[in-house]
Short mmCIF file of C-alpha atoms in Angstrom, two decimals:
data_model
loop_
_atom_site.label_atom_id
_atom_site.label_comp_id
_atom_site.label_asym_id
_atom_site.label_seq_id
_atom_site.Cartn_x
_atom_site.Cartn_y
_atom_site.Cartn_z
CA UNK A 137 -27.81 45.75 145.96
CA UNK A 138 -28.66 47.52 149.11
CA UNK A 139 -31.84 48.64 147.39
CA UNK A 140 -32.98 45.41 146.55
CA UNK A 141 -32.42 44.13 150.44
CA UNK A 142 -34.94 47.26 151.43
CA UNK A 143 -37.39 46.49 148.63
CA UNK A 144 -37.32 42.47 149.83
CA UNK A 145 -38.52 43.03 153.47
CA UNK A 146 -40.78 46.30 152.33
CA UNK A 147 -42.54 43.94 149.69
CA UNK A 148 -42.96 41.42 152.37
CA UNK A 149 -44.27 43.52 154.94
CA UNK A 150 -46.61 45.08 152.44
CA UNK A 151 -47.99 41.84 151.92
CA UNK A 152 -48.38 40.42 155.22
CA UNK A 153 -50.49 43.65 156.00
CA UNK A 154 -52.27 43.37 152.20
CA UNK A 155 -53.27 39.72 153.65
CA UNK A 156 -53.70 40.65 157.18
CA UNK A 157 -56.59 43.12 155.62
CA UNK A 158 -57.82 40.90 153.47
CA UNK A 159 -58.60 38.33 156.24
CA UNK A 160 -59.85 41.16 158.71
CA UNK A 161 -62.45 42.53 156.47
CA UNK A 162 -63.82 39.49 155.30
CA UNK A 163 -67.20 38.89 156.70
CA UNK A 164 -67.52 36.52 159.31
CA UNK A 165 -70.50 34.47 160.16
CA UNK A 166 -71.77 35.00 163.29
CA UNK A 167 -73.20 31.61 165.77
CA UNK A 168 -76.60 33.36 165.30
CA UNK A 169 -76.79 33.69 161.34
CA UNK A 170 -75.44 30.08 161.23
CA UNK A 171 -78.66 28.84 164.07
CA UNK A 172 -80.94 30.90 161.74
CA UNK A 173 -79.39 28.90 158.32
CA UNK A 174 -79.72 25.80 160.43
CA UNK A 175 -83.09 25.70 161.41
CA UNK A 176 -84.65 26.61 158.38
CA UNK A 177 -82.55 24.11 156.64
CA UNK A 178 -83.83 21.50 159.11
CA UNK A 179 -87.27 22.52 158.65
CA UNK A 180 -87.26 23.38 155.14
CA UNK A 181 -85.86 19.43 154.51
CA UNK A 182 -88.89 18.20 156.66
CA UNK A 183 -91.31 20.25 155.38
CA UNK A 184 -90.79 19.17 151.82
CA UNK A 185 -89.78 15.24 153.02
CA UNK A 186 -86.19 15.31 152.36
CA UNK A 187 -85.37 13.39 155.27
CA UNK A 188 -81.94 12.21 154.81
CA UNK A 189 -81.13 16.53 154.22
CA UNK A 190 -82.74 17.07 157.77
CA UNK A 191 -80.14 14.05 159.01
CA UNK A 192 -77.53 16.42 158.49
CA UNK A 193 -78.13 18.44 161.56
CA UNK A 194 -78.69 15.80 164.09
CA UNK A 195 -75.20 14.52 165.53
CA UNK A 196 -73.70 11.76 163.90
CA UNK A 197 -74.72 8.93 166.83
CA UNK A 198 -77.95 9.12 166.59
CA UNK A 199 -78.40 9.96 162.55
CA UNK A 200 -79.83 6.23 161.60
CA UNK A 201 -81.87 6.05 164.22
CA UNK A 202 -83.35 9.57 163.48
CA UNK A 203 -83.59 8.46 159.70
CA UNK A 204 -85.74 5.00 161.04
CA UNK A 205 -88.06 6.90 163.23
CA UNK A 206 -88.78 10.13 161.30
CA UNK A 207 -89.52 7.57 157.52
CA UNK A 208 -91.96 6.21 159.32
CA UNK A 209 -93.57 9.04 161.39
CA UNK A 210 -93.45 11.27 157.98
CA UNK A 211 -95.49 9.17 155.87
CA UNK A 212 -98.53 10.50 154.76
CA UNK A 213 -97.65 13.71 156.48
CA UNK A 214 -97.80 16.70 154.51
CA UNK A 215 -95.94 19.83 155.97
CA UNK A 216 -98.02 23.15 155.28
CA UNK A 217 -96.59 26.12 157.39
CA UNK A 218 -93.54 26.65 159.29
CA UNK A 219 -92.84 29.29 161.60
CA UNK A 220 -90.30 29.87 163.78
CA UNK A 221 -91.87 31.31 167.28
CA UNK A 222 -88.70 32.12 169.41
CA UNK A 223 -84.79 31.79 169.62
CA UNK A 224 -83.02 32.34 172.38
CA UNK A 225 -79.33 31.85 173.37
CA UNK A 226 -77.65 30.12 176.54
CA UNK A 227 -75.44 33.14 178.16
CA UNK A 228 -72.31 31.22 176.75
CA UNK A 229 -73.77 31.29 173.25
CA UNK A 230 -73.13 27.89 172.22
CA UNK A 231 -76.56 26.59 172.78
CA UNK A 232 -80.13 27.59 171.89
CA UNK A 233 -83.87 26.74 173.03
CA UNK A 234 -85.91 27.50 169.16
CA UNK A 235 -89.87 27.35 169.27
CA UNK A 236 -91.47 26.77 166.36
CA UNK A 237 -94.88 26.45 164.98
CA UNK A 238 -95.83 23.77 162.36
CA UNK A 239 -99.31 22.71 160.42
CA UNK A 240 -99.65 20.04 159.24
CA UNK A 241 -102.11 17.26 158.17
CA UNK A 242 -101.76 13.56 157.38
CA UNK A 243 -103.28 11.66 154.42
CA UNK A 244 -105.99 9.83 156.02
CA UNK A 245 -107.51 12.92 158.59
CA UNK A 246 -107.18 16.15 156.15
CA UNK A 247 -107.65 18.62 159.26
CA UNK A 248 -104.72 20.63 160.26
CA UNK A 249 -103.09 20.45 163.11
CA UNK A 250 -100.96 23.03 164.73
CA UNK A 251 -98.21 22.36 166.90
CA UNK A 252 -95.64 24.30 168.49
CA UNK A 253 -92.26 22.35 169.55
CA UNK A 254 -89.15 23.20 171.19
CA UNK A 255 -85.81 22.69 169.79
CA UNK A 256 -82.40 22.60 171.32
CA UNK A 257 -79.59 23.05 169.26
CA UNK A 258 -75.76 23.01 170.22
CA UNK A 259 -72.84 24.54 168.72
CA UNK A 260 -70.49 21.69 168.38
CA UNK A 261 -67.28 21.19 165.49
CA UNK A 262 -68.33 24.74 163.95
CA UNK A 263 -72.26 23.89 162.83
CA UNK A 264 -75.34 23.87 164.80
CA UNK A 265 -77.05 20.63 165.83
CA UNK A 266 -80.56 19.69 166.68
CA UNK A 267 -80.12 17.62 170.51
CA UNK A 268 -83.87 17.61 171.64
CA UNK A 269 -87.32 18.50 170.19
CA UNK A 270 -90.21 18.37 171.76
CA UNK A 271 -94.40 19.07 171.36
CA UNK A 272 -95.34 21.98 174.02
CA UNK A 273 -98.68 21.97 175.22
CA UNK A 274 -100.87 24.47 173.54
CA UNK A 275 -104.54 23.38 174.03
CA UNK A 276 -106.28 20.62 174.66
CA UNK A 277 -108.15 20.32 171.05
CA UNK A 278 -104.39 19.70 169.19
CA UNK A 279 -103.31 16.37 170.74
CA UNK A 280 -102.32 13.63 168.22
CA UNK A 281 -99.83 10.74 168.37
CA UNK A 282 -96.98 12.80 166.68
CA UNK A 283 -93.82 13.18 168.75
CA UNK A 284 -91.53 11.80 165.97
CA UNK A 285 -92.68 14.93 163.50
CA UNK A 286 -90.30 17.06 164.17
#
């Protein structure tokens, strides 16, 4: 009997550091993969007009008024190149500045048109999420009526 009561809390033990190994080595995600998956997600889901996908990462208040705006400014755009410029983080991590460079062109003036915009993302309920974008002046020959692109 007495051997049983020493195998019990052994077992247990053995267990408890099995699991506690299990959990440790398991790979975690770091903020920075996750901003990288989240950007290219948002950008992948504009580039090939899946607009309600590139919803996802804008916070939840101001989703259907992103969906409105960016229907309309997407039509007859066509998404060529995407590249993403620059990331950098805020000190306490949860926030980033991303510059990226698109080309596009829109149905009815086939020229493309390069333009690079900065995105700020924040870390909020475990995921990234796009707050801001906005067009950075580059030159003088790339300004369009576009703001809602991206």
């Amino acid at each position: 009997m007495t051997t049983t009561a020493t195998i019990g809390p052994i077992r247990v033990g053995f267990l408890l550091v099995a699991l506690a190994m299990l959990v440790g080595c398991s790979p975690a995600r770091s903020q920075s993969a996750e901003l990288r998956d989240s950007v290219h997600g948002y950008l992948n889901a504009l580039r090939w007009g899946h607009i309600g996908k590139a919803a996802s990462y804008i916070p939840v208040d101001r989703r259907a008024q992103f969906l409105e705006r960016k229907r309309l400014a997407m039509a007859g755009v066509r998404m060529h190149e995407v590249e993403v410029r620059n990331v950098r983080f805020s000190p306490a991590g949860n926030r980033a500045r991303v510059v990226v460079m698109l080309a596009f062109t829109r149905s009815n003036a086939p020229v493309v048109k390069r333009h690079l915009v900065e995105q700020r993302w924040r870390w909020h309920q475990r995921q990234w999420q796009l707050e801001s974008r906005k067009r950075q002046q580059q030159s003088p020959s790339s300004s369009t009526k576009s703001g809602d692109l991206y």
